[in-house]
């Protein structure tokens, strides 16, 4: 198949319109139409259903579009690898991690990275869904479990535990629980059990709810849990890394915590030489070392 025709097909399928694809490719609508017609003839199939509102892919068109999407991502990856082997640290870096870790730990530390590399552009994608790094949905990921793909470079950064925290004002008003059963006199704030989360955190919440706590606030991410705790609404189940940036939080029931949650940084093998990846990896590792040192000095590790 002609690569140029495939490129034009991909643009049309992505835009759903000959006109919009032509604008993107800087070609006339008739030129785009001729290329699509020639591709359909060479494949002896129809790739698009044409109607008044635009174009819809046929089943055969969907198959070809899946292939061209994969090709485009691979070409982007190769292009990034070539650029990164020659460039300094600038340009776009797409980073993905969970909402909790991204908002509570990573984002507050990014000013230091931008101070060192002012021309770096970070696209921070915070979501619980695990993005596909080999398919270039992101360049680098920080994940709460070890990645399963074989073609990823991974580095274990730290371990996290889920623990119980409240504010001093809340404890002054409602008292400090001495046992898990005492939580029935308090409001528990935790991630919703139907939300995507690490198993260790979910297991801890399930064990606490056995006590039949009458008042619970469920939130679908840890940033919301933290905000509710800071406003004296109750006792929250939070990752232990929050105590560095919110040192006034009081740990409740110190004998209760989740199992160990490993935190990994991962990126595709093909980006091994990327200067942007190296800069970000080194920055995160340095911040982890500083984080652990500060917690150790405060006796909170």
Coordinates of C-alpha atoms in Angstrom, one line a residue:
X1 CA 0.0 0.0 0.0
X2 CA 1.1 3.5 -0.8
X3 CA 2.4 5.3 2.4
X4 CA 1.1 8.6 1.2
X5 CA -2.4 7.3 0.6
X6 CA -2.4 5.7 4.0
X7 CA -1.4 9.0 5.6
X8 CA -4.2 10.8 3.8
X9 CA -6.7 8.0 4.8
X10 CA -5.6 8.3 8.4
X11 CA -6.2 12.1 8.4
X12 CA -9.7 11.6 6.8
X13 CA -10.7 8.8 9.3
X14 CA -9.5 10.9 12.2
X15 CA -11.3 14.1 11.0
X16 CA -14.4 12.4 9.6
X17 CA -14.4 14.8 6.8
X18 CA -12.6 15.3 3.5
X19 CA -12.6 19.0 3.9
X20 CA -11.2 19.0 7.4
X21 CA -8.6 16.5 6.5
X22 CA -7.6 18.6 3.5
X23 CA -7.2 21.6 5.7
X24 CA -4.9 19.6 8.0
X25 CA -2.9 18.2 5.1
X26 CA -2.9 21.4 3.1
X27 CA -4.6 19.7 0.1
X28 CA -7.8 20.4 -1.7
X29 CA -10.9 18.4 -1.0
X30 CA -10.8 16.9 -4.6
X31 CA -7.2 15.8 -4.2
X32 CA -8.0 14.1 -0.9
X33 CA -11.0 12.4 -2.5
X34 CA -9.0 11.1 -5.4
X35 CA -6.4 9.6 -3.1
X36 CA -9.1 7.9 -1.0
X37 CA -10.8 6.5 -4.1
X38 CA -7.5 5.2 -5.4
X39 CA -6.8 3.5 -2.1
X40 CA -10.2 1.9 -2.1
X41 CA -9.7 0.6 -5.7
X42 CA -6.3 -0.8 -4.8
X43 CA -7.8 -2.7 -1.8
X44 CA -11.0 -3.5 -3.8
X45 CA -13.1 -2.4 -0.8
X46 CA -15.1 0.5 0.5
X47 CA -13.5 2.3 3.4
X48 CA -16.1 5.0 4.1
X49 CA -19.9 5.3 4.2
X50 CA -20.6 8.8 2.8
X51 CA -23.6 10.8 4.1
X52 CA -24.6 14.4 4.4
X53 CA -23.0 14.9 7.8
X54 CA -19.6 13.5 6.9
X55 CA -17.9 10.1 6.6
X56 CA -18.3 6.9 8.7
X57 CA -15.7 4.1 8.5
X58 CA -16.9 0.8 7.2
X59 CA -15.8 -2.4 9.0
X60 CA -12.9 -2.7 6.6
X61 CA -12.1 1.0 7.2
X62 CA -12.1 0.4 11.0
X63 CA -9.5 -2.4 10.5
X64 CA -7.3 -0.1 8.4
X65 CA -7.7 2.8 10.8
X66 CA -6.5 0.6 13.7
X67 CA -3.4 -0.2 11.8
X68 CA -2.7 3.4 10.8
X69 CA -3.1 4.5 14.4
X70 CA -0.5 2.0 15.5
X71 CA 1.8 3.0 12.7
X72 CA 1.4 6.7 13.6
X73 CA 2.2 6.1 17.3
X74 CA 5.3 4.0 16.4
X75 CA 6.5 6.7 14.0
X76 CA 6.0 9.3 16.7
X77 CA 8.0 7.2 19.1
X78 CA 10.8 6.8 16.6
X79 CA 10.8 10.5 15.9
X80 CA 10.9 11.3 19.6
X81 CA 13.8 8.9 20.1
X82 CA 15.7 10.6 17.3
X83 CA 15.1 14.1 18.6
X84 CA 15.9 13.1 22.2
X85 CA 19.2 11.8 21.2
X86 CA 20.2 15.2 19.9
X87 CA 18.3 17.8 21.8
X88 CA 18.7 19.4 25.2
X89 CA 15.9 19.2 27.8
X90 CA 13.0 21.0 26.2
X91 CA 9.8 20.2 24.4
X92 CA 6.8 18.1 25.5
X93 CA 6.9 15.3 28.1
X94 CA 3.7 13.4 28.7
X95 CA 3.5 12.1 32.3
X96 CA 0.7 10.0 33.7
X97 CA 0.0 9.0 37.3
X98 CA -2.9 8.6 39.6
X99 CA -5.0 11.6 40.7
X100 CA -3.9 11.2 44.3
X101 CA -0.2 11.0 43.7
X102 CA -0.3 13.6 40.9
X103 CA -2.2 16.2 42.9
X104 CA -0.8 15.6 46.4
X105 CA 2.8 14.7 45.8
X106 CA 4.0 15.4 42.2
X107 CA 2.4 18.7 41.2
X108 CA 3.5 20.6 44.3
X109 CA 7.1 19.7 43.4
X110 CA 7.1 20.5 39.7
X111 CA 8.2 24.2 40.3
X112 CA 11.7 22.8 41.1
X113 CA 11.8 20.9 37.8
X114 CA 10.6 23.9 35.8
X115 CA 13.2 26.1 37.5
X116 CA 15.9 23.8 36.3
X117 CA 14.4 23.2 32.8
X118 CA 12.3 26.3 31.9
X119 CA 11.7 25.2 28.3
X120 CA 10.2 21.8 29.3
X121 CA 6.5 21.4 28.6
X122 CA 4.8 18.7 30.8
X123 CA 1.4 17.3 29.9
X124 CA 0.3 15.8 33.2
X125 CA -2.4 13.2 32.7
X126 CA -4.0 12.3 36.1
X127 CA -6.3 9.3 35.9
X128 CA -6.6 5.9 37.5
X129 CA -6.7 4.1 34.1
X130 CA -3.3 2.6 33.2
X131 CA -2.2 4.3 29.9
X132 CA -0.4 2.2 27.3
X133 CA 3.2 3.4 27.3
X134 CA 4.5 1.3 24.4
X135 CA 1.6 2.7 22.3
X136 CA 2.7 6.2 23.3
X137 CA -0.4 7.2 25.2
X138 CA 2.2 8.7 27.5
X139 CA 6.0 9.0 27.7
X140 CA 6.5 8.1 31.4
X141 CA 4.3 6.8 34.1
X142 CA 4.4 6.7 37.9
X143 CA 2.3 3.7 39.0
X144 CA 1.2 2.1 42.2
X145 CA 2.2 -1.4 41.1
X146 CA 5.0 -2.9 39.0
X147 CA 4.2 -2.6 35.2
X148 CA 3.5 -5.9 33.5
X149 CA 4.7 -5.1 30.0
X150 CA 8.1 -6.6 29.2
X151 CA 9.2 -3.8 26.9
X152 CA 9.3 -1.1 29.7
X153 CA 12.1 0.1 31.8
X154 CA 11.0 0.4 35.4
X155 CA 12.5 1.8 38.5
X156 CA 11.0 1.3 42.0
X157 CA 10.8 4.7 43.7
X158 CA 9.3 4.2 47.1
X159 CA 6.7 2.4 49.2
X160 CA 3.4 3.9 50.4
X161 CA 1.0 2.8 53.2
X162 CA -2.5 4.0 53.6
X163 CA -3.1 5.3 57.2
X164 CA -5.7 7.2 59.2
X165 CA -5.3 11.0 59.7
X166 CA -7.3 13.8 61.2
X167 CA -6.7 17.5 62.2
X168 CA -5.8 18.6 65.7
X169 CA -9.0 20.6 65.8
X170 CA -11.1 17.6 64.9
X171 CA -9.4 15.5 67.6
X172 CA -9.9 18.2 70.2
X173 CA -13.6 18.3 69.5
X174 CA -14.3 14.6 69.0
X175 CA -11.6 12.9 70.9
X176 CA -8.9 10.4 69.9
X177 CA -10.1 6.9 69.2
X178 CA -8.2 4.3 71.0
X179 CA -9.3 1.2 69.1
X180 CA -10.9 0.4 65.7
X181 CA -14.2 -0.1 67.4
X182 CA -14.1 3.6 68.6
X183 CA -14.4 4.7 64.9
X184 CA -18.2 4.1 65.3
X185 CA -18.2 7.5 67.2
X186 CA -16.5 9.2 64.2
X187 CA -17.0 9.9 60.6
X188 CA -14.8 8.0 58.2
X189 CA -13.6 9.6 55.0
X190 CA -12.3 7.3 52.3
X191 CA -12.2 6.5 48.7
X192 CA -15.4 5.0 47.2
X193 CA -15.0 1.2 47.0
X194 CA -16.3 1.3 43.4
X195 CA -13.5 3.7 42.4
X196 CA -10.3 2.4 40.8
X197 CA -7.7 2.1 43.5
X198 CA -4.9 -0.1 44.7
X199 CA -6.0 -3.3 46.4
X200 CA -4.1 -2.6 49.7
X201 CA -6.1 0.6 50.2
X202 CA -9.4 -1.0 49.4
X203 CA -8.6 -3.9 51.8
X204 CA -7.9 -1.4 54.6
X205 CA -11.2 0.4 54.0
X206 CA -13.1 -2.9 53.9
X207 CA -11.6 -4.0 57.3
X208 CA -12.6 -0.6 58.9
X209 CA -16.1 -0.8 57.6
X210 CA -16.6 -4.1 59.4
X211 CA -17.1 -1.9 62.5
X212 CA -20.4 -0.7 61.1
X213 CA -19.4 3.0 61.1
X214 CA -22.7 5.0 60.9
X215 CA -21.3 8.1 59.1
X216 CA -19.0 7.7 56.1
X217 CA -18.0 10.2 53.4
X218 CA -17.0 8.5 50.1
X219 CA -14.8 10.4 47.6
X220 CA -13.5 9.1 44.3
X221 CA -10.0 10.3 44.8
X222 CA -7.6 11.1 47.6
X223 CA -7.4 14.8 46.9
X224 CA -11.1 15.0 47.8
X225 CA -10.5 12.9 50.9
X226 CA -7.7 15.2 52.0
X227 CA -9.8 18.4 51.6
X228 CA -12.6 16.9 53.7
X229 CA -10.1 16.0 56.4
X230 CA -8.5 19.4 56.4
X231 CA -12.0 20.9 56.9
X232 CA -12.5 18.9 60.1
X233 CA -15.1 16.6 58.6
X234 CA -13.7 13.4 60.0
X235 CA -10.9 10.8 60.0
X236 CA -9.5 10.1 56.6
X237 CA -7.8 7.1 54.9
X238 CA -4.8 8.8 53.2
X239 CA -1.5 7.8 51.7
X240 CA 1.4 8.4 54.2
X241 CA 3.2 10.8 51.8
X242 CA 0.8 13.6 52.6
X243 CA 2.4 14.2 56.0
X244 CA 5.4 15.9 54.5
X245 CA 3.3 18.7 53.0
X246 CA 0.6 18.7 55.7
X247 CA 2.7 18.2 58.9
X248 CA -0.2 19.3 61.2
X249 CA -2.2 16.1 60.4
X250 CA -2.4 13.8 63.3
X251 CA -2.1 10.1 62.8
X252 CA -5.0 8.1 64.2
X253 CA -4.7 4.5 65.4
X254 CA -1.0 4.1 64.5
X255 CA -1.2 0.4 64.6
X256 CA -3.6 0.4 61.7
X257 CA -2.3 0.7 58.1
X258 CA -2.5 -0.9 54.7
X259 CA -0.1 -3.4 53.3
X260 CA 2.9 -2.0 51.4
X261 CA 2.1 -0.3 48.1
X262 CA 5.2 -0.1 45.7
X263 CA 5.6 3.0 43.5
X264 CA 7.3 2.5 40.2
X265 CA 8.5 4.9 37.5
X266 CA 8.3 3.3 34.0
X267 CA 8.9 4.4 30.4
X268 CA 9.3 2.6 27.0
X269 CA 12.6 0.9 26.1
X270 CA 12.8 3.0 23.0
X271 CA 13.0 6.2 25.0
X272 CA 16.0 5.0 27.0
X273 CA 18.2 7.8 25.6
X274 CA 15.6 10.5 26.0
X275 CA 17.0 13.6 27.8
X276 CA 13.5 14.7 28.8
X277 CA 12.9 11.3 30.4
X278 CA 16.3 11.3 32.1
X279 CA 15.7 14.8 33.5
X280 CA 12.3 13.8 34.9
X281 CA 13.5 10.5 36.3
X282 CA 16.4 12.1 38.1
X283 CA 14.2 14.9 39.5
X284 CA 11.7 12.4 40.9
X285 CA 14.4 10.2 42.4
X286 CA 16.0 13.3 44.1
X287 CA 12.7 14.4 45.5
X288 CA 12.0 10.9 46.8
X289 CA 15.4 11.0 48.6
X290 CA 14.6 14.4 50.1
X291 CA 11.1 13.2 51.1
X292 CA 12.4 10.2 52.9
X293 CA 15.1 12.2 54.7
X294 CA 12.7 14.7 55.9
X295 CA 10.3 12.1 57.2
X296 CA 13.1 10.3 58.9
X297 CA 14.2 13.4 60.7
X298 CA 10.7 14.0 61.9
X299 CA 10.3 10.4 63.0
X300 CA 7.4 9.7 60.7
X301 CA 9.0 7.2 58.4

